[in-house]
CSV table of N, CA and C in Angstrom, one decimal:
chain,number,residue,atom,x,y,z
A,1,UNK,N,0.8,-1.2,0.0
A,1,UNK,CA,0.0,0.0,0.0
A,1,UNK,C,0.9,1.2,0.0
A,2,UNK,N,1.9,1.3,0.7
A,2,UNK,CA,2.8,2.5,0.8
A,2,UNK,C,2.1,3.5,1.7
A,3,UNK,N,2.9,4.5,2.1
A,3,UNK,CA,2.4,5.5,3.0
A,3,UNK,C,1.5,6.5,2.3
A,4,UNK,N,0.3,6.7,2.8
A,4,UNK,CA,-0.7,7.6,2.2
A,4,UNK,C,-1.3,8.4,3.3
A,5,UNK,N,-1.8,9.6,3.0
A,5,UNK,CA,-2.6,10.3,4.0
A,5,UNK,C,-3.4,11.4,3.2
A,6,UNK,N,-4.4,11.9,3.9
A,6,UNK,CA,-5.3,12.9,3.3
A,6,UNK,C,-4.8,14.3,3.6
A,7,UNK,N,-4.7,15.2,2.6
A,7,UNK,CA,-4.3,16.6,2.9
A,7,UNK,C,-5.4,17.5,2.3
A,8,UNK,N,-5.5,18.7,2.9
A,8,UNK,CA,-6.5,19.6,2.5
A,8,UNK,C,-5.8,20.8,1.8
A,9,UNK,N,-6.4,21.3,0.8
A,9,UNK,CA,-5.9,22.5,0.1
A,9,UNK,C,-6.8,23.6,0.6
A,10,UNK,N,-6.3,24.5,1.5
A,10,UNK,CA,-7.1,25.6,2.1
A,10,UNK,C,-7.6,26.5,1.1
A,11,UNK,N,-6.9,26.6,-0.1
A,11,UNK,CA,-7.4,27.5,-1.1
A,11,UNK,C,-8.6,27.0,-1.8
A,12,UNK,N,-8.9,25.7,-1.8
A,12,UNK,CA,-10.0,25.1,-2.4
A,12,UNK,C,-11.2,24.8,-1.4
A,13,UNK,N,-10.8,24.8,-0.1
A,13,UNK,CA,-11.8,24.5,0.9
A,13,UNK,C,-12.8,25.7,1.1
A,14,UNK,N,-14.1,25.4,1.0
A,14,UNK,CA,-15.1,26.5,1.2
A,14,UNK,C,-15.7,26.4,2.5
A,15,UNK,N,-15.3,25.5,3.4
A,15,UNK,CA,-15.8,25.5,4.8
A,15,UNK,C,-17.1,24.8,4.9
A,16,UNK,N,-17.6,24.0,3.9
A,16,UNK,CA,-18.9,23.4,4.0
A,16,UNK,C,-19.0,22.2,4.9
A,17,UNK,N,-17.9,21.7,5.3
A,17,UNK,CA,-17.8,20.5,6.2
A,17,UNK,C,-18.4,19.2,5.6
A,18,UNK,N,-18.6,19.2,4.3
A,18,UNK,CA,-19.2,18.0,3.7
A,18,UNK,C,-18.2,16.8,3.9
A,19,UNK,N,-16.9,17.0,4.0
A,19,UNK,CA,-16.0,16.0,4.3
A,19,UNK,C,-16.3,15.3,5.6
A,20,UNK,N,-16.7,16.1,6.6
A,20,UNK,CA,-17.0,15.5,7.9
A,20,UNK,C,-18.3,14.7,7.8
A,21,UNK,N,-19.3,15.2,7.1
A,21,UNK,CA,-20.5,14.5,6.9
A,21,UNK,C,-20.3,13.1,6.2
A,22,UNK,N,-19.4,13.1,5.2
A,22,UNK,CA,-19.1,11.9,4.5
A,22,UNK,C,-18.4,10.9,5.4
A,23,UNK,N,-17.5,11.4,6.3
A,23,UNK,CA,-16.8,10.6,7.2
A,23,UNK,C,-17.7,10.0,8.2
A,24,UNK,N,-18.6,10.8,8.8
A,24,UNK,CA,-19.6,10.3,9.8
A,24,UNK,C,-20.5,9.2,9.2
A,25,UNK,N,-21.0,9.5,8.0
A,25,UNK,CA,-21.8,8.6,7.3
A,25,UNK,C,-21.1,7.2,7.1
A,26,UNK,N,-19.9,7.3,6.7
A,26,UNK,CA,-19.1,6.0,6.4
A,26,UNK,C,-18.9,5.3,7.8
A,27,UNK,N,-18.7,6.0,8.8
A,27,UNK,CA,-18.4,5.4,10.1
A,27,UNK,C,-19.7,5.2,11.0
A,28,UNK,N,-20.8,5.2,10.4
A,28,UNK,CA,-22.1,5.0,11.1
A,28,UNK,C,-22.6,3.6,11.1
A,29,UNK,N,-21.7,2.7,10.6
A,29,UNK,CA,-22.1,1.3,10.5
A,29,UNK,C,-22.2,0.7,11.9
A,30,UNK,N,-23.0,-0.4,12.0
A,30,UNK,CA,-23.1,-1.0,13.3
A,30,UNK,C,-21.7,-1.5,13.9
A,31,UNK,N,-21.5,-1.2,15.1
A,31,UNK,CA,-20.2,-1.5,15.7
A,31,UNK,C,-19.1,-0.4,15.6
A,32,UNK,N,-19.4,0.6,14.8
A,32,UNK,CA,-18.4,1.7,14.6
A,32,UNK,C,-18.9,2.9,15.5
A,33,UNK,N,-18.0,3.8,15.7
A,33,UNK,CA,-18.3,5.0,16.5
A,33,UNK,C,-18.7,6.1,15.4
A,34,UNK,N,-19.9,6.5,15.4
A,34,UNK,CA,-20.3,7.5,14.4
A,34,UNK,C,-19.9,8.9,14.7
A,35,UNK,N,-18.6,9.1,14.6
A,35,UNK,CA,-17.9,10.4,14.8
A,35,UNK,C,-17.0,10.7,13.6
A,36,UNK,N,-16.8,11.9,13.2
A,36,UNK,CA,-15.9,12.2,12.1
A,36,UNK,C,-14.4,12.0,12.5
A,37,UNK,N,-13.7,11.4,11.6
A,37,UNK,CA,-12.2,11.2,11.8
A,37,UNK,C,-11.5,12.4,11.3
A,38,UNK,N,-12.2,13.5,11.0
A,38,UNK,CA,-11.6,14.7,10.4
A,38,UNK,C,-11.8,15.8,11.5
A,39,UNK,N,-10.8,16.5,11.9
A,39,UNK,CA,-10.9,17.6,12.8
A,39,UNK,C,-11.0,18.9,12.0
A,40,UNK,N,-11.9,19.8,12.4
A,40,UNK,CA,-12.1,21.0,11.7
A,40,UNK,C,-11.4,22.2,12.4
A,41,UNK,N,-10.6,23.0,11.7
A,41,UNK,CA,-10.0,24.1,12.3
A,41,UNK,C,-10.4,25.4,11.5
A,42,UNK,N,-10.7,26.4,12.2
A,42,UNK,CA,-11.1,27.7,11.5
A,42,UNK,C,-10.3,28.8,12.3
A,43,UNK,N,-9.6,29.6,11.5
A,43,UNK,CA,-8.9,30.7,12.1
A,43,UNK,C,-9.3,32.0,11.3
A,44,UNK,N,-8.7,33.1,11.6
A,44,UNK,CA,-9.1,34.3,10.8
A,44,UNK,C,-8.6,34.2,9.3
A,45,UNK,N,-7.6,33.3,9.1
A,45,UNK,CA,-7.0,33.3,7.7
A,45,UNK,C,-7.3,32.0,7.0
A,46,UNK,N,-7.7,30.9,7.7
A,46,UNK,CA,-7.9,29.6,7.1
A,46,UNK,C,-9.0,28.8,7.7
A,47,UNK,N,-9.6,28.0,6.9
A,47,UNK,CA,-10.6,27.0,7.3
A,47,UNK,C,-10.2,25.7,6.6
A,48,UNK,N,-10.0,24.7,7.4
A,48,UNK,CA,-9.6,23.5,6.7
A,48,UNK,C,-9.7,22.3,7.6
A,49,UNK,N,-9.9,21.1,7.0
A,49,UNK,CA,-10.0,19.9,7.8
A,49,UNK,C,-8.5,19.4,8.1
A,50,UNK,N,-8.4,18.8,9.3
A,50,UNK,CA,-7.1,18.2,9.6
A,50,UNK,C,-7.3,16.7,9.8
A,51,UNK,N,-6.5,15.9,9.2
A,51,UNK,CA,-6.6,14.4,9.2
A,51,UNK,C,-5.3,13.8,9.6
A,52,UNK,N,-5.3,12.6,10.2
A,52,UNK,CA,-4.1,11.9,10.5
A,52,UNK,C,-3.2,11.8,9.3
A,53,UNK,N,-1.9,12.0,9.5
A,53,UNK,CA,-0.9,11.9,8.5
A,53,UNK,C,-0.2,10.5,8.4
A,54,UNK,N,-0.7,9.6,9.2
A,54,UNK,CA,-0.1,8.3,9.2
A,54,UNK,C,1.4,8.3,9.2
A,55,UNK,N,2.0,9.0,10.2
A,55,UNK,CA,3.4,9.3,10.3
A,55,UNK,C,4.2,8.0,10.2
A,56,UNK,N,5.4,8.1,9.6
A,56,UNK,CA,6.3,6.9,9.5
A,56,UNK,C,6.8,6.5,10.9
A,57,UNK,N,7.1,7.4,11.8
A,57,UNK,CA,7.5,7.1,13.1
A,57,UNK,C,6.4,7.0,14.1
A,58,UNK,N,5.2,7.5,13.7
A,58,UNK,CA,3.9,7.4,14.5
A,58,UNK,C,4.1,7.6,16.0
A,59,UNK,N,4.3,8.9,16.4
A,59,UNK,CA,4.4,9.1,17.8
A,59,UNK,C,3.2,8.7,18.6
A,60,UNK,N,2.0,8.7,18.0
A,60,UNK,CA,0.8,8.2,18.7
A,60,UNK,C,0.9,6.7,19.0
A,61,UNK,N,1.4,6.0,18.1
A,61,UNK,CA,1.5,4.5,18.3
A,61,UNK,C,2.6,4.2,19.3
A,62,UNK,N,3.7,5.0,19.2
A,62,UNK,CA,4.8,4.8,20.2
A,62,UNK,C,4.4,5.1,21.6
A,63,UNK,N,3.5,6.1,21.7
A,63,UNK,CA,3.0,6.5,23.1
A,63,UNK,C,2.0,5.5,23.7
A,64,UNK,N,1.4,4.7,22.9
A,64,UNK,CA,0.3,3.8,23.4
A,64,UNK,C,0.9,2.7,24.2
A,65,UNK,N,0.6,2.6,25.5
A,65,UNK,CA,1.2,1.5,26.3
A,65,UNK,C,0.6,0.1,26.0
A,66,UNK,N,-0.6,0.1,25.3
A,66,UNK,CA,-1.3,-1.2,25.1
A,66,UNK,C,-1.2,-1.7,23.6
A,67,UNK,N,-0.5,-0.9,22.8
A,67,UNK,CA,-0.5,-1.3,21.4
A,67,UNK,C,-1.8,-1.2,20.6
A,68,UNK,N,-2.7,-0.3,21.1
A,68,UNK,CA,-3.9,-0.1,20.4
A,68,UNK,C,-3.8,0.6,19.1
A,69,UNK,N,-2.7,1.4,18.9
A,69,UNK,CA,-2.3,2.0,17.7
A,69,UNK,C,-1.1,1.3,17.2
A,70,UNK,N,-1.0,1.0,15.9
A,70,UNK,CA,0.2,0.3,15.4
A,70,UNK,C,0.3,0.5,13.9
A,71,UNK,N,1.5,0.3,13.4
A,71,UNK,CA,1.8,0.5,12.0
A,71,UNK,C,1.3,-0.7,11.2
A,72,UNK,N,0.6,-0.5,10.1
A,72,UNK,CA,0.1,-1.6,9.2
A,72,UNK,C,0.1,-1.1,7.8
A,73,UNK,N,1.1,-1.6,7.0
A,73,UNK,CA,1.2,-1.3,5.6
A,73,UNK,C,1.2,0.2,5.3
A,74,UNK,N,2.0,1.0,6.0
A,74,UNK,CA,2.1,2.4,5.7
A,74,UNK,C,1.0,3.3,6.3
A,75,UNK,N,0.2,2.7,7.2
A,75,UNK,CA,-0.8,3.5,7.9
A,75,UNK,C,-0.8,3.2,9.4
A,76,UNK,N,-1.3,4.1,10.2
A,76,UNK,CA,-1.5,3.8,11.6
A,76,UNK,C,-2.9,3.3,11.8
A,77,UNK,N,-2.9,2.0,12.2
A,77,UNK,CA,-4.2,1.3,12.4
A,77,UNK,C,-4.6,1.2,13.8
A,78,UNK,N,-5.8,0.7,14.1
A,78,UNK,CA,-6.3,0.7,15.5
A,78,UNK,C,-6.8,-0.7,15.9
A,79,UNK,N,-6.5,-1.0,17.1
A,79,UNK,CA,-7.0,-2.2,17.7
A,79,UNK,C,-7.9,-1.7,18.9
A,80,UNK,N,-9.1,-1.4,18.6
A,80,UNK,CA,-10.0,-0.8,19.6
A,80,UNK,C,-10.1,-1.5,20.9
A,81,UNK,N,-10.1,-2.8,20.9
A,81,UNK,CA,-10.2,-3.6,22.1
A,81,UNK,C,-9.1,-3.5,23.1
A,82,UNK,N,-8.0,-2.9,22.6
A,82,UNK,CA,-6.8,-2.7,23.5
A,82,UNK,C,-6.8,-1.3,24.1
A,83,UNK,N,-7.6,-0.4,23.7
A,83,UNK,CA,-7.6,1.0,24.2
A,83,UNK,C,-8.1,1.0,25.6
A,84,UNK,N,-7.3,1.6,26.5
A,84,UNK,CA,-7.7,1.8,27.9
A,84,UNK,C,-8.1,3.3,28.2
A,85,UNK,N,-8.1,4.1,27.2
A,85,UNK,CA,-8.5,5.5,27.4
A,85,UNK,C,-7.5,6.4,28.0
A,86,UNK,N,-6.2,6.1,28.0
A,86,UNK,CA,-5.2,6.9,28.8
A,86,UNK,C,-4.9,8.2,28.1
A,87,UNK,N,-5.2,8.3,26.8
A,87,UNK,CA,-5.0,9.5,26.0
A,87,UNK,C,-3.6,9.9,25.7
A,88,UNK,N,-2.7,9.0,25.9
A,88,UNK,CA,-1.3,9.2,25.6
A,88,UNK,C,-1.1,9.5,24.1
A,89,UNK,N,-1.9,8.8,23.3
A,89,UNK,CA,-1.8,9.0,21.8
A,89,UNK,C,-2.3,10.4,21.5
A,90,UNK,N,-3.3,10.9,22.2
A,90,UNK,CA,-3.8,12.3,21.9
A,90,UNK,C,-2.7,13.3,22.2
A,91,UNK,N,-2.0,13.1,23.3
A,91,UNK,CA,-0.9,14.1,23.6
A,91,UNK,C,0.2,14.0,22.6
A,92,UNK,N,0.5,12.8,22.1
A,92,UNK,CA,1.7,12.6,21.2
A,92,UNK,C,1.4,13.0,19.8
A,93,UNK,N,0.2,13.1,19.3
A,93,UNK,CA,-0.1,13.4,17.9
A,93,UNK,C,0.3,14.8,17.6
A,94,UNK,N,1.2,15.0,16.7
A,94,UNK,CA,1.6,16.4,16.4
A,94,UNK,C,0.6,17.2,15.6
A,95,UNK,N,-0.5,16.5,15.0
A,95,UNK,CA,-1.5,17.2,14.2
A,95,UNK,C,-2.8,17.4,15.0
A,96,UNK,N,-2.9,16.8,16.2
A,96,UNK,CA,-4.2,16.9,16.9
A,96,UNK,C,-5.3,16.1,16.2
A,97,UNK,N,-4.9,15.0,15.5
A,97,UNK,CA,-5.8,14.2,14.7
A,97,UNK,C,-6.3,12.9,15.4
A,98,UNK,N,-5.9,12.8,16.7
A,98,UNK,CA,-6.4,11.6,17.4
A,98,UNK,C,-7.3,12.1,18.6
A,99,UNK,N,-8.4,11.4,18.8
A,99,UNK,CA,-9.3,11.7,19.9
A,99,UNK,C,-9.7,10.4,20.6
A,100,UNK,N,-10.0,10.5,21.8
A,100,UNK,CA,-10.5,9.4,22.6
A,100,UNK,C,-11.9,9.8,23.1
A,101,UNK,N,-12.9,8.9,22.8
A,101,UNK,CA,-14.2,9.2,23.3
A,101,UNK,C,-14.6,8.0,24.1
A,102,UNK,N,-15.6,8.2,25.0
A,102,UNK,CA,-16.1,7.2,25.8
A,102,UNK,C,-17.5,6.8,25.3
A,103,UNK,N,-17.6,5.5,25.0
A,103,UNK,CA,-18.8,5.0,24.5
A,103,UNK,C,-19.6,4.4,25.6
A,104,UNK,N,-20.9,4.7,25.7
A,104,UNK,CA,-21.8,4.0,26.6
A,104,UNK,C,-22.3,2.8,25.9
A,105,UNK,N,-22.0,1.6,26.5
A,105,UNK,CA,-22.4,0.4,25.8
A,105,UNK,C,-23.7,-0.1,26.4
A,106,UNK,N,-24.3,-1.1,25.7
A,106,UNK,CA,-25.5,-1.7,26.3
A,106,UNK,C,-25.5,-3.2,25.7
A,107,UNK,N,-26.2,-4.0,26.4
A,107,UNK,CA,-26.3,-5.4,26.0
A,107,UNK,C,-27.8,-5.8,26.2
A,108,UNK,N,-28.2,-6.8,25.4
A,108,UNK,CA,-29.5,-7.4,25.5
A,108,UNK,C,-29.5,-8.6,26.4
A,109,UNK,N,-30.4,-8.7,27.3
A,109,UNK,CA,-30.5,-9.9,28.2
A,109,UNK,C,-32.0,-10.2,28.3
A,110,UNK,N,-32.4,-11.3,27.7
A,110,UNK,CA,-33.8,-11.7,27.7
A,110,UNK,C,-34.7,-10.6,27.2
A,111,UNK,N,-34.3,-9.9,26.2
A,111,UNK,CA,-35.2,-8.8,25.7
A,111,UNK,C,-35.0,-7.5,26.4
A,112,UNK,N,-34.3,-7.4,27.5
A,112,UNK,CA,-34.1,-6.2,28.2
A,112,UNK,C,-32.7,-5.6,27.9
A,113,UNK,N,-32.7,-4.3,27.7
A,113,UNK,CA,-31.5,-3.6,27.4
A,113,UNK,C,-30.8,-3.2,28.7
A,114,UNK,N,-29.6,-3.7,28.9
A,114,UNK,CA,-28.9,-3.4,30.1
A,114,UNK,C,-27.7,-2.5,29.8
A,115,UNK,N,-27.4,-1.6,30.7
A,115,UNK,CA,-26.2,-0.7,30.5
A,115,UNK,C,-25.0,-1.5,30.9
A,116,UNK,N,-23.9,-1.3,30.2
A,116,UNK,CA,-22.7,-2.0,30.5
A,116,UNK,C,-21.6,-0.9,30.8
A,117,UNK,N,-20.5,-1.3,31.2
A,117,UNK,CA,-19.4,-0.4,31.5
A,117,UNK,C,-19.0,0.4,30.3
A,118,UNK,N,-18.8,1.7,30.5
A,118,UNK,CA,-18.4,2.5,29.3
A,118,UNK,C,-17.0,2.1,28.9
A,119,UNK,N,-16.7,2.2,27.6
A,119,UNK,CA,-15.4,1.8,27.1
A,119,UNK,C,-14.8,3.0,26.2
A,120,UNK,N,-13.5,3.1,26.2
A,120,UNK,CA,-12.8,4.1,25.4
A,120,UNK,C,-12.8,3.6,24.0
A,121,UNK,N,-12.8,4.6,23.1
A,121,UNK,CA,-12.7,4.3,21.7
A,121,UNK,C,-11.8,5.4,21.0
A,122,UNK,N,-10.9,4.9,20.2
A,122,UNK,CA,-10.0,5.8,19.5
A,122,UNK,C,-10.7,6.3,18.2
A,123,UNK,N,-10.6,7.6,18.0
A,123,UNK,CA,-11.2,8.2,16.8
A,123,UNK,C,-10.0,8.8,16.0
A,124,UNK,N,-9.7,8.3,14.9
A,124,UNK,CA,-8.7,8.8,14.0
A,124,UNK,C,-8.9,8.3,12.6
A,125,UNK,N,-8.4,8.9,11.7
A,125,UNK,CA,-8.5,8.5,10.3
A,125,UNK,C,-8.0,7.1,10.1
A,126,UNK,N,-8.8,6.2,9.4
A,126,UNK,CA,-8.3,4.9,9.1
A,126,UNK,C,-8.2,4.7,7.6
A,127,UNK,N,-8.2,5.8,6.9
A,127,UNK,CA,-8.1,5.9,5.4
A,127,UNK,C,-9.2,5.1,4.7
A,128,UNK,N,-10.3,4.8,5.5
A,128,UNK,CA,-11.4,4.1,4.9
A,128,UNK,C,-10.9,2.8,4.2
A,129,UNK,N,-10.0,2.1,4.7
A,129,UNK,CA,-9.4,1.0,4.1
A,129,UNK,C,-10.4,-0.1,3.6
A,130,UNK,N,-11.5,-0.1,4.2
A,130,UNK,CA,-12.5,-1.1,3.8
A,130,UNK,C,-13.5,-0.5,2.9
A,131,UNK,N,-13.3,0.7,2.4
A,131,UNK,CA,-14.2,1.3,1.5
A,131,UNK,C,-13.6,1.4,0.0
A,132,UNK,N,-14.3,0.8,-0.9
A,132,UNK,CA,-13.9,0.8,-2.3
A,132,UNK,C,-14.0,2.3,-2.7
A,133,UNK,N,-12.9,2.8,-3.4
A,133,UNK,CA,-12.9,4.1,-3.8
A,133,UNK,C,-12.1,5.1,-2.9
A,134,UNK,N,-11.6,4.5,-1.8
A,134,UNK,CA,-10.8,5.3,-0.9
A,134,UNK,C,-11.6,6.1,0.2
A,135,UNK,N,-10.9,7.1,0.8
A,135,UNK,CA,-11.5,7.8,1.9
A,135,UNK,C,-12.8,8.5,1.5
A,136,UNK,N,-13.8,8.4,2.4
A,136,UNK,CA,-15.1,9.0,2.1
A,136,UNK,C,-15.0,10.5,2.1
A,137,UNK,N,-14.1,11.1,3.0
A,137,UNK,CA,-14.0,12.5,3.0
A,137,UNK,C,-13.6,13.1,1.7
A,138,UNK,N,-12.6,12.4,1.1
A,138,UNK,CA,-12.1,12.9,-0.2
A,138,UNK,C,-13.2,12.8,-1.3
A,139,UNK,N,-14.0,11.7,-1.3
A,139,UNK,CA,-15.0,11.5,-2.3
A,139,UNK,C,-16.2,12.6,-2.0
A,140,UNK,N,-16.4,12.9,-0.8
A,140,UNK,CA,-17.5,13.9,-0.5
A,140,UNK,C,-17.2,15.3,-0.8
A,141,UNK,N,-15.9,15.7,-0.8
A,141,UNK,CA,-15.5,17.1,-1.0
A,141,UNK,C,-16.0,17.6,-2.4
A,142,UNK,N,-16.9,18.6,-2.4
A,142,UNK,CA,-17.4,19.1,-3.6
A,142,UNK,C,-16.4,20.0,-4.5
A,143,UNK,N,-15.3,20.4,-3.9
A,143,UNK,CA,-14.4,21.3,-4.6
A,143,UNK,C,-13.1,20.6,-4.9
A,144,UNK,N,-12.9,19.4,-4.5
A,144,UNK,CA,-11.6,18.7,-4.7
A,144,UNK,C,-10.6,19.2,-3.8
A,145,UNK,N,-11.0,19.8,-2.7
A,145,UNK,CA,-10.0,20.4,-1.7
A,145,UNK,C,-9.3,19.4,-0.8
A,146,UNK,N,-9.8,18.1,-0.9
A,146,UNK,CA,-9.1,17.0,-0.2
A,146,UNK,C,-8.5,16.1,-1.2
A,147,UNK,N,-7.3,15.6,-0.9
A,147,UNK,CA,-6.5,14.8,-1.8
A,147,UNK,C,-5.8,13.7,-1.0
A,148,UNK,N,-6.0,12.5,-1.5
A,148,UNK,CA,-5.2,11.3,-1.0
A,148,UNK,C,-3.8,11.4,-1.6
A,149,UNK,N,-2.8,11.6,-0.7
A,149,UNK,CA,-1.5,11.8,-1.2
A,149,UNK,C,-0.6,10.6,-0.9
A,150,UNK,N,0.2,10.2,-1.8
A,150,UNK,CA,1.1,9.0,-1.6
A,150,UNK,C,2.5,9.5,-1.8
A,151,UNK,N,3.5,8.6,-1.7
A,151,UNK,CA,4.9,9.0,-1.8
A,151,UNK,C,5.2,9.6,-3.2
A,152,UNK,N,4.6,9.1,-4.2
A,152,UNK,CA,4.8,9.6,-5.6
A,152,UNK,C,4.3,11.1,-5.7
A,153,UNK,N,3.2,11.4,-5.2
A,153,UNK,CA,2.6,12.7,-5.2
A,153,UNK,C,3.5,13.7,-4.3
A,154,UNK,N,3.9,13.2,-3.2
A,154,UNK,CA,4.8,14.0,-2.4
A,154,UNK,C,6.1,14.4,-3.1
A,155,UNK,N,6.7,13.4,-3.8
A,155,UNK,CA,7.9,13.6,-4.5
A,155,UNK,C,7.7,14.6,-5.7
A,156,UNK,N,6.5,14.5,-6.4
A,156,UNK,CA,6.2,15.4,-7.5
A,156,UNK,C,6.1,16.8,-6.9
A,157,UNK,N,5.4,17.0,-5.8
A,157,UNK,CA,5.2,18.3,-5.2
A,157,UNK,C,6.6,18.9,-4.7
A,158,UNK,N,7.4,18.0,-4.2
A,158,UNK,CA,8.7,18.5,-3.8
A,158,UNK,C,9.6,19.0,-4.9
A,159,UNK,N,9.5,18.2,-6.1
A,159,UNK,CA,10.3,18.7,-7.3
A,159,UNK,C,9.8,20.0,-7.7
A,160,UNK,N,8.4,20.2,-7.7
A,160,UNK,CA,7.9,21.5,-8.2
A,160,UNK,C,8.4,22.7,-7.3
A,161,UNK,N,8.4,22.4,-6.0
A,161,UNK,CA,8.8,23.5,-5.0
A,161,UNK,C,10.3,23.8,-5.2
A,162,UNK,N,11.1,22.7,-5.5
A,162,UNK,CA,12.5,23.0,-5.7
A,162,UNK,C,12.8,23.7,-7.0
A,163,UNK,N,12.0,23.4,-8.0
A,163,UNK,CA,12.1,24.1,-9.3
A,163,UNK,C,11.8,25.6,-9.1
A,164,UNK,N,10.7,25.9,-8.4
A,164,UNK,CA,10.3,27.2,-8.1
A,164,UNK,C,11.3,28.0,-7.3
A,165,UNK,N,11.9,27.3,-6.3
A,165,UNK,CA,12.9,27.9,-5.5
A,165,UNK,C,14.2,28.2,-6.4
A,166,UNK,N,14.5,27.3,-7.2
A,166,UNK,CA,15.7,27.6,-8.1
A,166,UNK,C,15.5,28.8,-9.0
A,167,UNK,N,14.2,28.8,-9.6
A,167,UNK,CA,13.9,30.0,-10.5
A,167,UNK,C,13.9,31.3,-9.7
A,168,UNK,N,13.4,31.3,-8.4
A,168,UNK,CA,13.4,32.5,-7.6
A,168,UNK,C,14.9,32.9,-7.3
A,169,UNK,N,15.7,31.9,-7.0
A,169,UNK,CA,17.1,32.2,-6.7
A,169,UNK,C,17.9,32.8,-7.9
A,170,UNK,N,17.4,32.4,-9.1
A,170,UNK,CA,18.1,32.9,-10.3
A,170,UNK,C,18.1,34.4,-10.4
A,171,UNK,N,17.2,35.1,-9.8
A,171,UNK,CA,17.1,36.5,-9.9
A,171,UNK,C,18.3,37.1,-9.0
A,172,UNK,N,18.9,36.4,-8.2
A,172,UNK,CA,20.0,36.8,-7.4
A,172,UNK,C,21.4,36.6,-8.0
A,173,UNK,N,21.3,35.9,-9.2
A,173,UNK,CA,22.6,35.6,-9.8
A,173,UNK,C,23.3,36.9,-10.3
A,174,UNK,N,24.7,36.9,-10.1
A,174,UNK,CA,25.5,38.0,-10.6
A,174,UNK,C,25.8,37.9,-12.0
A,175,UNK,N,25.5,36.7,-12.6
A,175,UNK,CA,25.7,36.5,-14.1
A,175,UNK,C,24.3,36.4,-14.7
A,176,UNK,N,24.0,37.1,-15.7
A,176,UNK,CA,22.7,36.9,-16.4
A,176,UNK,C,22.5,35.5,-16.9
A,177,UNK,N,21.4,34.9,-16.6
A,177,UNK,CA,21.1,33.5,-16.9
A,177,UNK,C,20.3,33.4,-18.2
A,178,UNK,N,19.8,34.5,-18.7
A,178,UNK,CA,18.9,34.4,-19.9
A,178,UNK,C,19.7,34.7,-21.2
């Protein structure tokens, strides 16, 4: 699979939060926590969604004492049953893309619904690995402001920036380059 993550282009983002709606809809299946895996940030100069970057060194996974977060084929995956709700991953994430919520559970016993012990659940981007067509947030964005980025795309963008920097530096040359 290789390392992939979702990035937002603040210039294309119109603040509609449709990405969050798509994410919640995708994660509203039975057994899932119906919460967006997209964090929304709005400042005076920018409005954009923030999503897990699936870091290569994954500080969130390294901080988890139970191994609830782990590396899996270029992404940071979750083992919900191991989460103890300590929030070490939340503190370690440099993007603020990990959240811990407490779910109130219930069980059926002879037709009666009984409350069970609340349990912690990790909320972070899972790249919608079980969804054909990739992340729901990317598909839902009406402006194309969200993009699933891989190593090849990162290298292409890096080359573009280096070319632009070289052209900008050309104006400082003491010898005419044209």
